[in-house]
Amino acid sequence: IYYGVDVGDLTLAQIAMMAGLYKAPSKYNPIANPQRAKLRRNYVLRRMYEKGYITRDAFRQAANAPLTARVHAAKVDVEAGYVAEMVRAYLYQQYGDDVYSMGLKVTTTINTPLQQEANLALRKALIDYDYRHGYRGPEATYDLAGKKTADYDHFIENHPTFGGLRSALVIDSDARSATLYLGDGEVADLDLKAVRWARPYIDEDNRGPRPKRVGDVLKPGDLVRLARDEDRWRLSQLPEVGGALVSISAIDGRIFALIGGFDYYYSRFNRATQAVRQPGSNFKPFVYSAALAKGFTPASIFNDAPIVHETEINGEERLWRPDNYSGKFQGPTRLRMALAHSKNLVSIRLLQKVGVHYALRHIRKFEMTKRPLPADLSLALGTGSLTPLELISGYAVIANQGYRVEPWFISKIEDRDGALLYRHAPFVACDAPCENLVTPEMVKLHPEALENTNKIYGRPARRVLDRDNMFQMVSMMKDVIRVGTGRKARVLHRNDLAGKTGTTNDQRDAWFSGFNREIVTTVWIGFDQHKPLGKRETGGHLALPAWIDYMRAALRDSPQRPWKMPKDLVTVKIDPETGLRAGPDTRNPVFEIFRPNHVPPEAAASVAPMGAEVPEQIF
């Protein structure tokens, strides 16, 4: 850490410096306190001379040697603190305390450019949320009377940089500008434009007036955060809101990128793997998949109308009145449009018809979690509890058309001499026979098989859902982006994307999960304390922009590859109002995808005669 060399290559002066550390490592740190460390070093050298361990000449030469300590650390290719801790925890579980002295080399699945984009995308979303909800004031306040530059440096050292936001001390301010000290002699000037966003925070839905003077926001002694915008600084603040972004391969589950919060050193709580939250409407695709398996179709009509349901809460009978987020009702609605526009009341009626226990049995096939899910109608609104990593594993099943793949992050482990201790063999989604797969059994017989770069190392994944069901779900979830709550993603100009927004009660959780054939990504944003985010902070408004920013980079060089429709599905024109097969008089028919034995009957006419009996089609 201090000298960047092996122990045998240390000089006498350096050895004495290291020997002096043990009494008070912080006090005698040669980087933080060089003069105090030098005194301690020379004391050690004098005692060595007095005890006869070194000669007078060696003592004098070492005592006069310059301080050469500086931080020597491995070059960090990518910031991935949450993943690094996942690796450490896994190794400790396997090897115990010995792991810290074994000299292991671990290769992960993390894609450096994608991890960098994940960091940028999530941090931007969290900071943007903070800007929308107002300024909470300085991080700390210091009395500057009689203080010098060295004191300013000390104040700033107590507030390290997190997520690119640097700490700065206000040393002067007036109506037009403020001067801030950033440490090491660096100074920045902020004008009114740089603090214009800083309306005082009142609550999640209210802010105070816009500042008219810089001095109203920044006062001498305030310790604040600054962000860099190209060639200028602006006022910022560390976000209180948390979030996670996870991106995995739909083919074999490898984790391309994972960030569990704004900055690992700011908060070590990994929200990607440890935040057990309600997914809200992000869970609806799994309920709709159960409905397709039960015999319903994307054209089935359900009534988007108020529901009053008797339920029991803590042994007391109560009425449950769920609502749509918009508070509006659309009446008879096709399932395709209900999913696209996230109609809560349709989802509840759908689950009533499917049956809660049937739906639970179907959802367990996705193998997202061993945690029990609610066995009541609230399941339709995503009131179960999942981590972002668990949820994304379910979305991968839809993306790869029915195969269960396990998220993983360690490719191989080698010892200090380069000998292979472990190589991960992932489950790979492929149709039997998997001709491009090299299995562990094959490698045992033919080790050279791994040298074939055109082959994938792994094991065939299990099919847990049929392809017809998954293709219909992809088709419906593409409409979430094409015409529904995720339509902001149309800015990516791709027709091979599908996904779903999610927002829980009182906007406590905001989600967006989406995918193409290769990459599945989920974004969650919310407070660790389960506080409301604010009235407008939905999944489409808060989480989706981060998903778009990340996927824009992830798909930059990826050609569009639409899913292929299974041969046993058929495309039929239907009446969009009734969901029935279009007849010669149908107005504005649309195409829909069906299993052959689930094609609806033909509509008798576009408009039924007065008094005619209309077949029951609305649930």
Coordinates of C-alpha atoms in Angstrom, one line a residue:
I1 CA 0.0 0.0 0.0
Y2 CA 2.7 2.5 1.0
Y3 CA 5.7 1.5 -1.1
G4 CA 4.5 -0.9 -3.9
V5 CA 7.2 -3.5 -3.4
D6 CA 7.7 -6.9 -1.8
V7 CA 8.8 -7.0 1.9
G8 CA 12.3 -8.1 0.8
D9 CA 12.8 -5.0 -1.3
L10 CA 12.1 -2.5 1.4
T11 CA 14.9 -0.1 2.5
L12 CA 15.9 0.3 6.2
A13 CA 14.1 3.6 6.4
Q14 CA 10.9 2.1 4.9
I15 CA 11.1 -0.9 7.3
A16 CA 11.4 1.4 10.3
M17 CA 8.4 3.4 9.0
M18 CA 6.3 0.2 8.8
A19 CA 7.5 -0.9 12.3
G20 CA 6.4 2.4 13.7
L21 CA 2.8 2.1 12.4
Y22 CA 1.5 -0.6 14.8
K23 CA 1.3 1.6 17.9
A24 CA -1.2 4.1 16.2
P25 CA -1.7 3.3 12.4
S26 CA -3.8 6.4 11.8
K27 CA -1.7 8.8 13.9
Y28 CA 1.6 7.7 12.2
N29 CA 0.2 7.2 8.7
P30 CA 3.1 8.4 6.4
I31 CA 0.6 9.7 3.8
A32 CA -1.9 11.5 6.1
N33 CA 0.6 12.6 8.7
P34 CA 4.1 12.6 7.1
Q35 CA 5.9 14.8 9.7
R36 CA 4.6 12.9 12.7
A37 CA 5.3 9.6 10.8
K38 CA 8.9 10.7 10.2
L39 CA 9.5 11.4 13.9
R40 CA 8.1 8.0 14.7
R41 CA 10.3 6.4 12.0
N42 CA 13.5 8.1 13.4
Y43 CA 12.6 7.0 16.9
V44 CA 12.4 3.4 15.7
L45 CA 15.8 3.8 13.9
R46 CA 17.4 5.3 17.1
R47 CA 16.2 2.4 19.2
M48 CA 17.5 -0.1 16.6
Y49 CA 20.9 1.7 16.8
E50 CA 20.9 1.8 20.6
K51 CA 20.1 -1.9 20.8
G52 CA 22.9 -2.7 18.3
Y53 CA 20.8 -3.9 15.4
I54 CA 22.2 -1.3 13.0
T55 CA 25.4 0.7 12.7
R56 CA 25.8 4.5 13.3
D57 CA 26.3 5.1 9.6
A58 CA 23.1 3.1 8.7
F59 CA 21.2 5.0 11.4
R60 CA 22.3 8.4 10.0
Q61 CA 21.6 7.4 6.4
A62 CA 18.1 6.1 7.1
A63 CA 17.2 8.9 9.4
N64 CA 18.0 11.4 6.7
A65 CA 16.3 9.5 4.0
P66 CA 13.3 11.3 2.3
L67 CA 9.8 10.1 2.8
T68 CA 8.8 8.0 -0.2
A69 CA 5.4 6.7 0.9
R70 CA 2.5 7.2 -1.4
V71 CA -0.7 5.2 -2.2
H72 CA 0.1 2.1 -4.3
A73 CA -3.1 0.4 -5.3
A74 CA -4.1 -1.9 -8.1
K75 CA -5.5 0.1 -11.1
V76 CA -9.2 -0.1 -11.0
D77 CA -10.6 -0.8 -14.5
V78 CA -14.2 -0.3 -13.5
E79 CA -16.1 0.8 -10.4
A80 CA -18.0 -2.3 -9.2
G81 CA -17.9 -2.2 -5.4
Y82 CA -21.1 -4.2 -4.9
V83 CA -19.9 -7.0 -7.2
A84 CA -16.5 -7.0 -5.5
E85 CA -18.2 -7.6 -2.1
M86 CA -20.4 -10.3 -3.7
V87 CA -17.2 -12.0 -4.8
R88 CA -15.5 -11.6 -1.4
A89 CA -18.6 -13.1 0.4
Y90 CA -18.7 -16.0 -2.0
L91 CA -15.0 -16.8 -1.5
Y92 CA -15.3 -16.5 2.2
Q93 CA -18.2 -18.9 2.2
Q94 CA -16.0 -21.4 0.2
Y95 CA -12.6 -21.0 1.9
G96 CA -13.2 -19.3 5.2
D97 CA -10.5 -17.0 6.8
D98 CA -7.8 -18.5 4.6
V99 CA -9.2 -16.6 1.6
Y100 CA -7.4 -13.5 2.7
S101 CA -4.0 -15.0 2.4
M102 CA -4.5 -17.5 -0.5
G103 CA -3.7 -15.0 -3.3
L104 CA -6.7 -16.0 -5.4
K105 CA -7.4 -14.5 -8.8
V106 CA -11.1 -14.3 -9.6
T107 CA -12.5 -13.6 -13.1
T108 CA -16.0 -12.2 -13.1
T109 CA -18.7 -11.9 -15.8
I110 CA -18.9 -8.1 -15.4
N111 CA -18.6 -6.3 -18.8
T112 CA -16.5 -3.2 -18.1
P113 CA -18.2 -0.8 -20.5
L114 CA -21.6 -1.9 -19.5
Q115 CA -20.8 -1.6 -15.8
Q116 CA -19.6 1.9 -16.3
E117 CA -22.8 2.7 -18.2
A118 CA -24.9 1.2 -15.3
N119 CA -23.1 3.4 -12.8
L120 CA -23.8 6.5 -14.9
A121 CA -27.4 5.6 -15.7
L122 CA -28.5 4.9 -12.1
R123 CA -26.6 7.8 -10.5
K124 CA -28.1 10.2 -13.0
A125 CA -31.6 8.9 -12.2
L126 CA -31.1 9.3 -8.5
I127 CA -29.6 12.7 -8.8
D128 CA -32.3 13.9 -11.1
Y129 CA -34.9 12.7 -8.6
D130 CA -33.2 14.7 -5.9
Y131 CA -33.2 17.8 -8.1
R132 CA -36.9 17.5 -8.7
H133 CA -37.7 17.4 -5.0
G134 CA -35.6 20.2 -3.7
Y135 CA -32.5 21.1 -1.7
R136 CA -32.1 19.7 1.8
G137 CA -29.4 22.1 2.9
P138 CA -25.6 21.7 3.6
E139 CA -24.2 18.4 4.5
A140 CA -22.4 20.0 7.5
T141 CA -21.6 23.5 8.8
Y142 CA -18.2 24.6 10.1
D143 CA -17.1 27.7 12.0
L144 CA -14.5 29.3 9.8
A145 CA -13.4 32.0 12.3
G146 CA -9.6 32.0 12.6
K147 CA -9.3 28.9 10.3
K148 CA -6.6 28.5 7.6
T149 CA -6.3 26.5 4.4
A150 CA -5.0 23.5 6.3
D151 CA -8.2 23.5 8.4
Y152 CA -10.3 23.7 5.3
D153 CA -8.5 20.6 3.9
H154 CA -9.2 18.7 7.2
F155 CA -12.9 19.6 7.0
I156 CA -13.1 18.3 3.4
E157 CA -11.2 15.1 4.2
N158 CA -14.1 14.2 6.5
H159 CA -16.4 14.1 3.4
P160 CA -14.9 11.9 0.7
T161 CA -16.1 11.9 -2.9
F162 CA -19.1 9.7 -3.6
G163 CA -20.5 8.9 -7.0
G164 CA -18.4 11.7 -8.6
L165 CA -19.9 14.3 -6.2
R166 CA -17.0 16.3 -4.6
S167 CA -17.3 18.0 -1.2
A168 CA -16.6 21.7 -1.1
L169 CA -16.5 24.3 1.6
V170 CA -18.2 27.7 1.1
I171 CA -15.7 30.4 2.1
D172 CA -17.6 33.4 0.8
S173 CA -21.0 34.2 -0.8
D174 CA -23.1 37.1 -1.8
A175 CA -26.2 37.7 -3.9
R176 CA -24.5 37.0 -7.2
S177 CA -21.9 34.3 -6.5
A178 CA -20.1 32.1 -4.0
T179 CA -16.5 30.9 -3.7
L180 CA -16.0 27.4 -2.6
Y181 CA -12.8 25.5 -1.6
L182 CA -12.5 21.9 -2.9
G183 CA -9.2 21.0 -1.2
D184 CA -5.5 21.0 -2.3
G185 CA -5.7 24.6 -3.2
E186 CA -8.5 24.2 -5.7
V187 CA -11.3 26.9 -5.7
A188 CA -14.6 27.1 -7.6
D189 CA -17.0 30.0 -8.2
L190 CA -20.7 29.3 -8.5
D191 CA -23.2 31.7 -9.9
L192 CA -27.0 31.8 -9.6
K193 CA -27.5 29.4 -12.5
A194 CA -25.4 26.8 -10.7
V195 CA -27.8 26.8 -7.7
R196 CA -31.1 27.7 -9.5
W197 CA -32.5 24.2 -9.0
A198 CA -32.1 24.4 -5.2
R199 CA -35.6 25.1 -4.1
P200 CA -36.0 24.2 -0.4
Y201 CA -37.3 20.6 0.2
I202 CA -40.6 20.5 2.1
D203 CA -41.8 17.0 1.5
E204 CA -41.9 14.5 -1.4
D205 CA -44.6 16.6 -3.2
N206 CA -43.7 20.2 -2.3
R207 CA -40.8 22.6 -2.6
G208 CA -40.1 26.1 -1.5
P209 CA -39.6 29.1 -3.9
R210 CA -36.8 29.2 -6.4
P211 CA -33.7 31.1 -5.0
K212 CA -33.1 34.6 -6.2
R213 CA -29.7 35.1 -4.5
V214 CA -26.8 32.7 -4.3
G215 CA -26.4 33.7 -0.7
D216 CA -29.8 32.4 0.1
V217 CA -28.5 28.9 -0.7
L218 CA -24.8 29.0 0.2
K219 CA -23.4 30.5 3.3
P220 CA -19.8 30.6 4.6
G221 CA -19.0 27.4 6.5
D222 CA -21.5 25.3 4.6
L223 CA -20.0 21.9 3.4
V224 CA -21.8 21.0 0.2
R225 CA -21.5 18.8 -2.8
L226 CA -20.5 19.8 -6.4
A227 CA -21.1 18.1 -9.7
R228 CA -19.1 18.8 -12.8
D229 CA -20.9 19.7 -16.0
E230 CA -18.3 19.7 -18.8
D231 CA -16.4 23.0 -18.0
R232 CA -18.4 24.3 -15.0
W233 CA -19.4 23.3 -11.5
R234 CA -22.9 23.2 -10.1
L235 CA -24.4 22.6 -6.7
S236 CA -25.5 19.0 -6.0
Q237 CA -26.2 16.8 -3.0
L238 CA -25.9 13.2 -2.0
P239 CA -29.3 11.5 -2.8
E240 CA -31.2 9.9 0.0
V241 CA -33.2 7.8 -2.4
G242 CA -31.8 4.4 -3.2
G243 CA -31.8 2.2 -6.3
A244 CA -30.4 -0.8 -8.2
L245 CA -29.7 -1.8 -11.8
V246 CA -29.0 -5.4 -12.8
S247 CA -28.3 -6.5 -16.3
I248 CA -27.9 -10.2 -17.3
S249 CA -27.7 -12.4 -20.3
A250 CA -31.0 -14.0 -21.3
I251 CA -29.0 -16.9 -22.8
D252 CA -27.0 -18.1 -19.8
G253 CA -27.7 -15.7 -16.9
R254 CA -24.2 -14.1 -16.7
I255 CA -24.4 -10.7 -14.9
F256 CA -23.1 -8.0 -17.3
A257 CA -23.6 -5.1 -14.8
L258 CA -24.8 -4.7 -11.3
I259 CA -25.0 -1.6 -9.1
G260 CA -26.8 -1.8 -5.7
G261 CA -26.9 1.9 -4.8
F262 CA -25.5 5.3 -5.5
D263 CA -22.0 4.4 -4.4
Y264 CA -20.7 1.3 -2.6
Y265 CA -18.6 3.4 -0.2
Y266 CA -21.6 5.7 0.6
S267 CA -23.9 2.7 1.4
R268 CA -22.7 -0.9 1.4
F269 CA -26.3 -2.2 1.4
N270 CA -26.7 -4.0 -1.9
R271 CA -30.2 -3.2 -3.1
A272 CA -29.8 -5.5 -6.1
T273 CA -29.5 -8.6 -4.0
Q274 CA -30.7 -7.5 -0.5
A275 CA -33.6 -5.1 -1.0
V276 CA -36.7 -7.3 -0.8
R277 CA -39.4 -5.1 -2.2
Q278 CA -42.9 -5.3 -3.8
P279 CA -42.6 -5.3 -7.6
G280 CA -46.1 -3.8 -8.2
S281 CA -47.2 -3.9 -11.8
N282 CA -43.7 -5.2 -12.8
F283 CA -45.1 -8.6 -11.6
K284 CA -48.2 -8.6 -13.9
P285 CA -46.5 -10.5 -16.8
F286 CA -46.3 -13.6 -14.6
V287 CA -50.0 -13.4 -13.8
Y288 CA -50.8 -12.9 -17.5
S289 CA -48.7 -15.8 -18.4
A290 CA -50.7 -18.0 -16.0
A291 CA -53.9 -16.7 -17.7
L292 CA -52.6 -17.7 -21.2
A293 CA -51.8 -21.2 -19.8
K294 CA -55.3 -21.4 -18.4
G295 CA -56.8 -20.8 -21.8
F296 CA -57.3 -17.0 -22.0
T297 CA -55.8 -15.1 -25.0
P298 CA -54.4 -11.6 -25.6
A299 CA -57.9 -10.8 -27.1
S300 CA -59.9 -11.9 -24.1
I301 CA -62.1 -9.0 -22.9
F302 CA -62.2 -8.0 -19.2
N303 CA -64.1 -5.1 -17.7
D304 CA -61.9 -2.2 -16.4
A305 CA -64.4 -1.0 -13.8
P306 CA -64.5 -0.5 -10.0
I307 CA -64.2 -3.5 -7.7
V308 CA -65.2 -3.8 -4.1
H309 CA -63.9 -7.0 -2.5
E310 CA -64.4 -8.3 1.1
T311 CA -61.2 -9.3 2.8
E312 CA -59.9 -10.0 6.2
I313 CA -57.1 -7.9 7.7
N314 CA -55.7 -8.9 11.2
G315 CA -58.9 -10.9 11.8
E316 CA -61.2 -8.0 10.9
E317 CA -63.5 -8.0 7.9
R318 CA -62.8 -5.0 5.6
L319 CA -63.7 -3.8 2.1
W320 CA -60.9 -3.7 -0.4
R321 CA -61.3 -1.0 -3.1
P322 CA -58.3 -1.3 -5.5
D323 CA -58.0 1.4 -8.2
N324 CA -56.1 2.2 -11.4
Y325 CA -53.2 4.6 -11.0
S326 CA -55.0 7.2 -13.1
G327 CA -58.2 6.8 -11.2
K328 CA -60.0 6.3 -14.5
F329 CA -61.8 3.3 -16.0
Q330 CA -61.9 2.2 -19.6
G331 CA -64.7 -0.4 -19.5
P332 CA -64.3 -3.6 -21.7
T333 CA -60.6 -4.0 -22.5
R334 CA -58.5 -6.6 -24.3
L335 CA -55.8 -8.2 -22.1
R336 CA -53.2 -6.9 -24.5
M337 CA -54.2 -3.3 -23.9
A338 CA -54.8 -3.9 -20.2
L339 CA -51.2 -5.1 -19.8
A340 CA -49.8 -2.3 -22.0
H341 CA -51.6 0.4 -19.9
S342 CA -51.2 -1.5 -16.6
K343 CA -54.9 -1.7 -15.7
N344 CA -55.0 -2.9 -12.1
L345 CA -58.7 -3.7 -12.1
V346 CA -58.4 -5.9 -15.2
S347 CA -55.5 -7.8 -13.6
I348 CA -57.6 -8.5 -10.5
R349 CA -60.6 -9.7 -12.5
L350 CA -58.2 -11.8 -14.5
L351 CA -56.7 -13.5 -11.5
Q352 CA -60.2 -14.1 -10.1
K353 CA -61.0 -16.1 -13.3
V354 CA -57.6 -17.9 -13.4
G355 CA -57.7 -18.8 -9.8
V356 CA -55.1 -17.7 -7.2
H357 CA -53.7 -21.2 -6.6
Y358 CA -53.5 -22.0 -10.3
A359 CA -51.6 -18.8 -10.8
L360 CA -49.2 -19.5 -8.0
R361 CA -48.4 -23.0 -9.3
H362 CA -47.7 -21.5 -12.7
I363 CA -45.6 -18.6 -11.3
R364 CA -43.5 -21.0 -9.3
K365 CA -42.3 -22.5 -12.7
F366 CA -40.3 -19.3 -13.2
E367 CA -38.3 -20.2 -10.0
M368 CA -37.7 -16.5 -9.1
T369 CA -37.8 -17.0 -5.3
K370 CA -38.4 -19.5 -2.5
R371 CA -40.1 -16.7 -0.5
P372 CA -43.9 -17.3 -0.3
L373 CA -46.1 -15.1 -2.4
P374 CA -49.5 -13.8 -1.3
A375 CA -52.2 -16.3 -1.9
D376 CA -54.9 -13.7 -2.5
L377 CA -56.0 -11.3 -5.2
S378 CA -53.4 -8.7 -4.3
L379 CA -51.0 -11.0 -6.1
A380 CA -52.3 -9.5 -9.3
L381 CA -50.9 -6.1 -8.2
G382 CA -47.4 -7.4 -7.3
T383 CA -47.7 -7.4 -3.5
G384 CA -45.2 -10.2 -3.1
S385 CA -41.6 -9.5 -2.2
L386 CA -38.7 -9.9 -4.5
T387 CA -35.2 -8.6 -4.9
P388 CA -34.2 -7.0 -8.3
L389 CA -31.9 -9.9 -9.0
E390 CA -34.7 -12.4 -8.3
L391 CA -37.2 -10.5 -10.5
I392 CA -34.8 -10.2 -13.4
S393 CA -34.3 -14.0 -13.4
G394 CA -38.0 -14.4 -14.1
Y395 CA -37.9 -11.9 -17.0
A396 CA -35.0 -13.9 -18.5
V397 CA -37.4 -16.9 -18.8
I398 CA -39.7 -14.8 -21.0
A399 CA -36.8 -13.3 -23.0
N400 CA -35.3 -16.6 -23.8
Q401 CA -38.7 -18.2 -24.5
G402 CA -39.1 -20.6 -21.6
Y403 CA -35.7 -21.7 -20.2
R404 CA -34.6 -21.2 -16.6
V405 CA -31.1 -19.7 -16.4
E406 CA -29.4 -18.8 -13.1
P407 CA -27.8 -15.4 -12.6
W408 CA -24.0 -15.8 -11.9
F409 CA -21.0 -13.6 -11.6
I410 CA -17.8 -15.7 -11.2
S411 CA -16.4 -17.3 -14.3
K412 CA -13.3 -18.9 -12.8
I413 CA -11.0 -18.9 -9.7
E414 CA -7.3 -19.5 -9.9
D415 CA -4.7 -19.8 -7.2
R416 CA -1.6 -17.6 -6.8
D417 CA 0.3 -19.8 -9.3
G418 CA -2.4 -19.7 -12.0
A419 CA -3.8 -23.2 -11.4
L420 CA -7.5 -23.5 -12.0
L421 CA -9.5 -24.1 -8.9
Y422 CA -13.0 -23.5 -10.2
R423 CA -14.8 -22.8 -13.5
H424 CA -18.5 -22.1 -13.6
A425 CA -20.6 -24.1 -16.0
P426 CA -23.8 -22.1 -16.5
F427 CA -27.2 -23.3 -17.6
V428 CA -27.6 -22.2 -21.3
A429 CA -30.9 -21.7 -23.1
C430 CA -30.7 -23.8 -26.2
D431 CA -32.9 -26.2 -28.1
A432 CA -31.8 -29.8 -27.9
P433 CA -29.5 -30.9 -29.3
C434 CA -27.3 -28.0 -28.1
E435 CA -24.7 -28.3 -30.8
N436 CA -22.7 -25.2 -29.7
L437 CA -22.3 -26.3 -26.1
V438 CA -19.3 -27.8 -24.4
T439 CA -20.3 -29.5 -21.2
P440 CA -18.1 -30.2 -18.1
E441 CA -18.4 -33.9 -19.0
M442 CA -17.0 -33.3 -22.5
V443 CA -14.1 -31.3 -21.0
K444 CA -13.2 -34.1 -18.7
L445 CA -12.8 -36.4 -21.6
H446 CA -11.4 -33.8 -24.0
P447 CA -9.8 -30.8 -22.2
E448 CA -8.9 -29.2 -25.6
A449 CA -12.6 -28.8 -26.3
L450 CA -12.5 -25.5 -24.3
E451 CA -10.1 -24.1 -26.9
N452 CA -12.9 -23.9 -29.5
T453 CA -13.9 -20.3 -29.3
N454 CA -17.1 -20.9 -31.2
K455 CA -18.4 -23.1 -28.4
I456 CA -20.1 -22.1 -25.2
Y457 CA -19.1 -23.8 -21.9
G458 CA -22.1 -24.8 -19.8
R459 CA -25.0 -27.2 -19.4
P460 CA -28.4 -27.3 -21.2
A461 CA -31.0 -25.3 -19.3
R462 CA -34.3 -26.8 -18.4
R463 CA -37.4 -25.7 -20.2
V464 CA -39.9 -24.5 -17.6
L465 CA -42.5 -22.7 -19.8
D466 CA -43.7 -23.6 -23.3
R467 CA -42.6 -21.4 -26.2
D468 CA -46.1 -20.5 -27.3
N469 CA -46.9 -18.9 -23.9
M470 CA -43.6 -17.0 -23.8
F471 CA -43.9 -15.7 -27.4
Q472 CA -47.4 -14.4 -26.7
M473 CA -46.1 -12.7 -23.5
V474 CA -43.2 -11.1 -25.5
S475 CA -45.7 -9.9 -28.1
M476 CA -47.9 -8.3 -25.4
M477 CA -44.9 -6.8 -23.6
K478 CA -43.6 -5.2 -26.8
D479 CA -46.9 -3.2 -26.8
V480 CA -46.0 -1.8 -23.3
I481 CA -43.2 0.0 -25.2
R482 CA -45.0 0.6 -28.4
V483 CA -48.2 2.1 -27.1
G484 CA -48.3 1.7 -23.3
T485 CA -46.7 2.9 -20.1
G486 CA -43.2 2.3 -21.3
R487 CA -43.5 4.2 -24.6
K488 CA -40.6 6.6 -23.6
A489 CA -38.4 3.7 -24.7
R490 CA -39.4 4.3 -28.3
V491 CA -36.6 6.8 -28.3
L492 CA -34.2 3.9 -28.8
H493 CA -35.8 3.3 -32.2
R494 CA -35.9 -0.5 -31.9
N495 CA -38.7 -3.0 -32.5
D496 CA -37.0 -5.8 -30.6
L497 CA -37.7 -4.5 -27.1
A498 CA -40.3 -5.6 -24.5
G499 CA -40.8 -4.7 -20.9
K500 CA -43.1 -3.6 -18.1
T501 CA -43.3 -0.7 -15.7
G502 CA -44.1 -1.1 -12.1
T503 CA -45.2 1.2 -9.3
T504 CA -46.4 0.3 -5.8
N505 CA -48.9 1.9 -3.5
D506 CA -48.1 5.5 -2.6
Q507 CA -45.3 5.4 -5.2
R508 CA -42.9 3.7 -2.7
D509 CA -41.2 1.6 -5.4
A510 CA -40.6 2.5 -9.0
W511 CA -39.5 -0.3 -11.5
F512 CA -38.8 -0.9 -15.1
S513 CA -37.8 -4.3 -16.4
G514 CA -37.2 -4.9 -20.1
F515 CA -35.2 -7.0 -22.6
N516 CA -34.4 -8.1 -26.1
R517 CA -33.4 -11.6 -27.0
E518 CA -29.9 -11.3 -25.5
I519 CA -30.0 -8.7 -22.6
V520 CA -32.4 -8.4 -19.7
T521 CA -32.2 -5.3 -17.4
T522 CA -34.2 -4.2 -14.4
V523 CA -34.1 -0.9 -12.6
W524 CA -35.6 -0.3 -9.1
I525 CA -35.7 3.0 -7.3
G526 CA -37.1 3.7 -3.8
F527 CA -36.2 4.7 -0.3
D528 CA -34.7 2.2 2.1
Q529 CA -37.2 3.4 4.7
H530 CA -40.2 2.6 2.4
K531 CA -41.2 6.3 2.2
P532 CA -43.3 7.6 -0.6
L533 CA -41.4 8.9 -3.6
G534 CA -44.0 11.5 -4.7
K535 CA -47.2 11.6 -6.7
R536 CA -45.6 11.6 -10.1
E537 CA -42.7 9.2 -9.4
T538 CA -43.9 6.2 -11.3
G539 CA -41.9 3.4 -12.9
G540 CA -42.2 5.0 -16.3
H541 CA -41.2 8.4 -15.0
L542 CA -38.4 7.5 -12.6
A543 CA -36.9 4.0 -13.4
L544 CA -37.5 3.9 -17.1
P545 CA -35.1 6.8 -18.0
A546 CA -32.2 4.9 -16.3
W547 CA -33.1 1.8 -18.2
I548 CA -33.1 3.7 -21.5
D549 CA -29.7 5.3 -20.8
Y550 CA -28.2 2.0 -20.0
M551 CA -29.8 0.0 -22.8
R552 CA -28.9 2.7 -25.3
A553 CA -25.2 1.9 -24.6
A554 CA -25.7 -1.8 -24.2
L555 CA -27.4 -2.2 -27.6
R556 CA -25.4 0.4 -29.5
D557 CA -23.6 -2.2 -31.7
S558 CA -26.2 -4.9 -31.5
P559 CA -28.4 -5.5 -34.6
Q560 CA -32.1 -5.9 -34.1
R561 CA -33.1 -9.6 -33.8
P562 CA -36.9 -10.0 -33.4
W563 CA -38.2 -13.2 -31.8
K564 CA -39.4 -15.9 -34.2
M565 CA -43.0 -16.9 -33.9
P566 CA -43.5 -20.6 -33.2
K567 CA -44.9 -22.6 -36.1
D568 CA -48.0 -23.7 -34.2
L569 CA -49.2 -20.2 -33.4
V570 CA -51.5 -18.4 -35.8
T571 CA -52.2 -14.7 -36.6
V572 CA -55.8 -13.8 -37.0
K573 CA -57.7 -10.5 -37.6
I574 CA -60.0 -9.6 -34.7
D575 CA -62.5 -6.9 -33.8
P576 CA -60.6 -4.7 -31.3
E577 CA -63.9 -3.9 -29.5
T578 CA -65.1 -7.4 -28.8
G579 CA -62.0 -9.6 -29.2
L580 CA -63.9 -11.8 -31.6
R581 CA -62.6 -12.9 -35.0
A582 CA -63.1 -10.2 -37.5
G583 CA -66.0 -10.6 -39.9
P584 CA -66.7 -8.9 -43.3
D585 CA -68.4 -6.0 -41.5
T586 CA -65.7 -5.4 -38.8
R587 CA -64.4 -1.9 -38.6
N588 CA -60.7 -1.3 -38.0
P589 CA -59.7 -4.9 -37.4
V590 CA -56.3 -5.7 -35.8
F591 CA -54.1 -8.7 -35.9
E592 CA -53.7 -11.0 -32.8
I593 CA -51.7 -14.1 -32.1
F594 CA -53.5 -17.3 -30.9
R595 CA -52.9 -20.9 -30.3
P596 CA -54.9 -22.8 -33.0
N597 CA -57.4 -24.2 -30.5
H598 CA -58.0 -20.8 -28.9
V599 CA -59.0 -18.7 -31.9
P600 CA -62.2 -16.8 -30.9
P601 CA -65.5 -17.2 -33.0
E602 CA -66.3 -14.8 -35.7
A603 CA -68.2 -11.7 -34.8
A604 CA -71.7 -11.9 -36.2
A605 CA -71.7 -8.2 -37.2
S606 CA -69.8 -5.1 -36.3
V607 CA -73.0 -3.7 -34.6
A608 CA -75.6 -6.1 -33.0
P609 CA -79.2 -5.3 -34.0
M610 CA -81.4 -3.8 -31.4
G611 CA -82.7 -6.4 -29.0
A612 CA -80.3 -9.1 -30.3
E613 CA -78.6 -11.3 -27.7
V614 CA -74.9 -10.6 -27.5
P615 CA -72.6 -13.5 -26.4
E616 CA -71.1 -13.1 -23.0
Q617 CA -67.5 -12.0 -23.7
I618 CA -66.7 -9.7 -20.8
F619 CA -65.4 -11.0 -17.4

